[in-house]
GROMACS .gro file of C-alpha atoms in nm:
model
  174
    1ALA     CA    1  10.302  13.634  13.616
    2ARG     CA    2  10.093  13.707  13.206
    3THR     CA    3   9.827  13.432  13.377
    4TRP     CA    4   9.763  13.598  13.683
    5ILE     CA    5   9.676  13.861  13.534
    6ILE     CA    6   9.439  13.715  13.307
    7LEU     CA    7   9.280  13.500  13.506
    8GLY     CA    8   9.217  13.868  13.788
    9GLU     CA    9   9.096  13.973  13.435
   10VAL     CA   10   8.831  13.710  13.440
   11TYR     CA   11   8.753  13.748  13.862
   12LEU     CA   12   8.697  14.058  13.812
   13ARG     CA   13   8.456  14.061  13.499
   14GLN     CA   14   8.287  13.810  13.751
   15ASP     CA   15   8.258  14.030  14.021
   16GLN     CA   16   8.469  13.807  14.206
   17ASN     CA   17   8.704  14.112  14.390
   18ILE     CA   18   8.892  13.926  14.672
   19GLU     CA   19   8.992  13.620  14.425
   20ALA     CA   20   9.121  13.946  14.147
   21ARG     CA   21   9.289  14.068  14.434
   22THR     CA   22   9.497  13.780  14.513
   23CYS     CA   23   9.579  13.769  14.157
   24TYR     CA   24   9.679  14.064  14.089
   25GLN     CA   25   9.884  14.021  14.441
   26ASN     CA   26  10.118  13.793  14.268
   27ALA     CA   27  10.136  13.933  13.908
   28LEU     CA   28  10.269  14.204  14.113
   29SER     CA   29  10.500  13.977  14.341
   30TYR     CA   30  10.650  13.857  14.030
   31HIS     CA   31  10.711  14.154  13.836
   32PRO     CA   32  10.610  14.503  14.093
   33TYR     CA   33  10.636  14.709  13.747
   34ASP     CA   34  10.430  14.594  13.573
   35LEU     CA   35  10.130  14.804  13.427
   36SER     CA   36   9.890  14.506  13.327
   37ALA     CA   37   9.880  14.415  13.664
   38LEU     CA   38   9.925  14.749  13.818
   39MET     CA   39   9.552  14.844  13.566
   40LEU     CA   40   9.368  14.549  13.730
   41ALA     CA   41   9.507  14.607  14.033
   42ILE     CA   42   9.340  14.988  14.028
   43ARG     CA   43   9.027  14.904  13.863
   44VAL     CA   44   9.016  14.613  14.146
   45GLU     CA   45   9.097  14.883  14.396
   46SER     CA   46   8.851  15.166  14.298
   47HIS     CA   47   8.532  14.969  14.290
   48PRO     CA   48   8.286  15.138  14.538
   49GLU     CA   49   8.233  14.839  14.786
   50LYS     CA   50   8.494  14.619  14.734
   51GLY     CA   51   8.774  14.833  14.719
   52ASP     CA   52   9.068  14.986  14.935
   53PRO     CA   53   9.101  15.344  14.831
   54SER     CA   54   9.454  15.295  14.926
   55LEU     CA   55   9.593  15.069  14.818
   56MET     CA   56   9.479  15.232  14.458
   57SER     CA   57   9.641  15.502  14.529
   58LEU     CA   58   9.988  15.344  14.613
   59HIS     CA   59   9.900  15.131  14.254
   60LEU     CA   60   9.820  15.460  14.028
   61GLU     CA   61  10.163  15.626  14.208
   62THR     CA   62  10.352  15.349  14.093
   63ALA     CA   63  10.136  15.363  13.683
   64GLU     CA   64  10.212  15.700  13.699
   65LYS     CA   65  10.558  15.702  13.801
   66LEU     CA   66  10.600  15.451  13.442
   67MET     CA   67  10.408  15.562  13.221
   68PRO     CA   68  10.393  15.950  13.370
   69ASN     CA   69  10.205  16.055  13.021
   70HIS     CA   70   9.984  15.722  12.980
   71GLU     CA   71   9.615  15.818  12.896
   72GLN     CA   72   9.414  15.589  13.028
   73ILE     CA   73   9.632  15.648  13.390
   74LEU     CA   74   9.606  16.035  13.335
   75ASN     CA   75   9.217  15.952  13.290
   76ILE     CA   76   9.214  15.833  13.604
   77ARG     CA   77   9.431  16.054  13.745
   78ARG     CA   78   9.151  16.328  13.602
   79SER     CA   79   8.860  16.129  13.719
   80ILE     CA   80   8.980  16.090  14.114
   81LEU     CA   81   9.042  16.422  14.104
   82GLN     CA   82   8.710  16.561  13.954
   83GLU     CA   83   8.532  16.339  14.244
   84ARG     CA   84   8.750  16.501  14.489
   85ILE     CA   85   8.637  16.863  14.403
   86THR     CA   86   8.273  16.715  14.388
   87ARG     CA   87   8.273  16.540  14.687
   88ILE     CA   88   8.443  16.806  14.912
   89GLN     CA   89   8.244  17.084  14.734
   90ALA     CA   90   7.895  16.951  14.848
   91ASN     CA   91   8.000  16.931  15.173
   92ALA     CA   92   8.128  17.289  15.129
   93THR     CA   93   7.824  17.388  15.074
   94GLN     CA   94   7.611  17.217  15.336
   95LEU     CA   95   7.844  17.298  15.640
   96THR     CA   96   7.793  17.682  15.466
   97GLN     CA   97   7.426  17.666  15.494
   98GLN     CA   98   7.456  17.531  15.846
   99SER     CA   99   7.760  17.768  15.960
  100ASN     CA  100   7.933  17.604  16.054
  101ALA     CA  101   8.290  17.697  16.115
  102LEU     CA  102   8.498  17.405  15.939
  103ALA     CA  103   8.299  17.521  15.589
  104THR     CA  104   8.637  17.755  15.562
  105ARG     CA  105   8.880  17.495  15.579
  106TYR     CA  106   8.666  17.239  15.309
  107TRP     CA  107   8.642  17.623  15.051
  108LEU     CA  108   9.026  17.587  15.164
  109ALA     CA  109   9.033  17.238  15.067
  110LEU     CA  110   8.908  17.292  14.746
  111ASN     CA  111   9.064  17.535  14.594
  112LEU     CA  112   9.374  17.307  14.678
  113VAL     CA  113   9.190  17.004  14.457
  114GLU     CA  114   9.092  17.302  14.221
  115ALA     CA  115   9.462  17.362  14.127
  116GLN     CA  116   9.572  16.968  14.142
  117LEU     CA  117   9.326  16.942  13.894
  118ALA     CA  118   9.505  17.268  13.694
  119LEU     CA  119   9.825  17.109  13.684
  120HIS     CA  120   9.744  16.763  13.642
  121ASN     CA  121   9.501  16.914  13.341
  122LYS     CA  122   9.881  17.143  13.192
  123ASP     CA  123   9.731  17.408  13.378
  124ASN     CA  124   9.975  17.615  13.544
  125GLU     CA  125   9.745  17.958  13.548
  126GLY     CA  126   9.490  17.789  13.703
  127ALA     CA  127   9.695  17.650  13.945
  128ILE     CA  128   9.840  17.963  14.048
  129LYS     CA  129   9.460  18.160  14.076
  130SER     CA  130   9.326  17.836  14.309
  131LEU     CA  131   9.642  17.843  14.496
  132TYR     CA  132   9.601  18.283  14.556
  133ARG     CA  133   9.184  18.147  14.613
  134ALA     CA  134   9.289  17.899  14.909
  135ALA     CA  135   9.546  18.142  15.022
  136SER     CA  136   9.321  18.423  15.059
  137LEU     CA  137   9.045  18.151  15.321
  138ALA     CA  138   9.354  18.007  15.507
  139GLU     CA  139   9.478  18.225  15.821
  140SER     CA  140   9.827  18.059  15.953
  141GLN     CA  141   9.891  17.865  15.618
  142ARG     CA  142   9.752  18.192  15.397
  143GLY     CA  143  10.220  18.332  15.394
  144LEU     CA  144  10.319  17.947  15.250
  145ILE     CA  145  10.030  17.923  15.055
  146GLU     CA  146  10.104  18.255  14.861
  147ARG     CA  147  10.474  18.115  14.816
  148THR     CA  148  10.389  17.804  14.698
  149ALA     CA  149  10.178  17.966  14.373
  150ARG     CA  150  10.511  18.219  14.298
  151LYS     CA  151  10.736  17.909  14.278
  152LYS     CA  152  10.857  17.926  13.864
  153ASP     CA  153  10.883  17.469  13.953
  154LEU     CA  154  10.502  17.493  14.081
  155ASN     CA  155  10.480  17.096  14.056
  156ARG     CA  156  10.263  16.790  14.204
  157GLN     CA  157  10.514  16.728  14.442
  158LEU     CA  158  10.526  17.049  14.585
  159LEU     CA  159  10.171  17.112  14.544
  160ASN     CA  160  10.069  16.749  14.743
  161GLN     CA  161  10.320  16.847  14.993
  162LEU     CA  162  10.195  17.202  15.089
  163ILE     CA  163   9.821  17.006  15.099
  164LEU     CA  164  10.003  16.763  15.377
  165LYS     CA  165  10.118  17.084  15.509
  166VAL     CA  166   9.794  17.219  15.534
  167TYR     CA  167   9.536  16.904  15.618
  168PRO     CA  168   9.846  16.668  15.789
  169ASN     CA  169   9.519  16.398  15.738
  170TRP     CA  170   9.469  16.405  15.391
  171PRO     CA  171   9.242  16.409  15.236
  172ILE     CA  172   9.080  16.384  15.584
  173ILE     CA  173   9.008  16.767  15.658
  174ASP     CA  174   8.820  16.816  15.955
   0.00000   0.00000   0.00000
């Protein structure tokens, strides 16, 4: 497995993502929980044009289960959440300027992702505030969001379940 990881690193440095993908897949077939192979997989799949966001997310979740406090893994998740916030906020602003009825759904999603980021940063109070802001924008899910905000054991899993209830096709908001 180590040889596949080294070879994958070489391919990745040469911007040969397809070959690098094959290498990390081979490494993971030998050792599915090898952190080095998972980190290579995340780097390959996070490429803006050649990567696969769903595979990147899968590998990141696996890495988070293995090493939940690993600094590099935490930084990757934080970066993803910050990018998502920026993208959703830009869409929400544009829809608001166009007086589009979907704007509220984007502002709601923004608050939910801000709650995710706050939890990621171990800021439970910030997460709760974001959830209450989200609840004020929600119509039929207002009670569900408020109940989640009041939970003593608010965590990432509960928040992810909430987001999937509000947006069954997440990350698609429309």
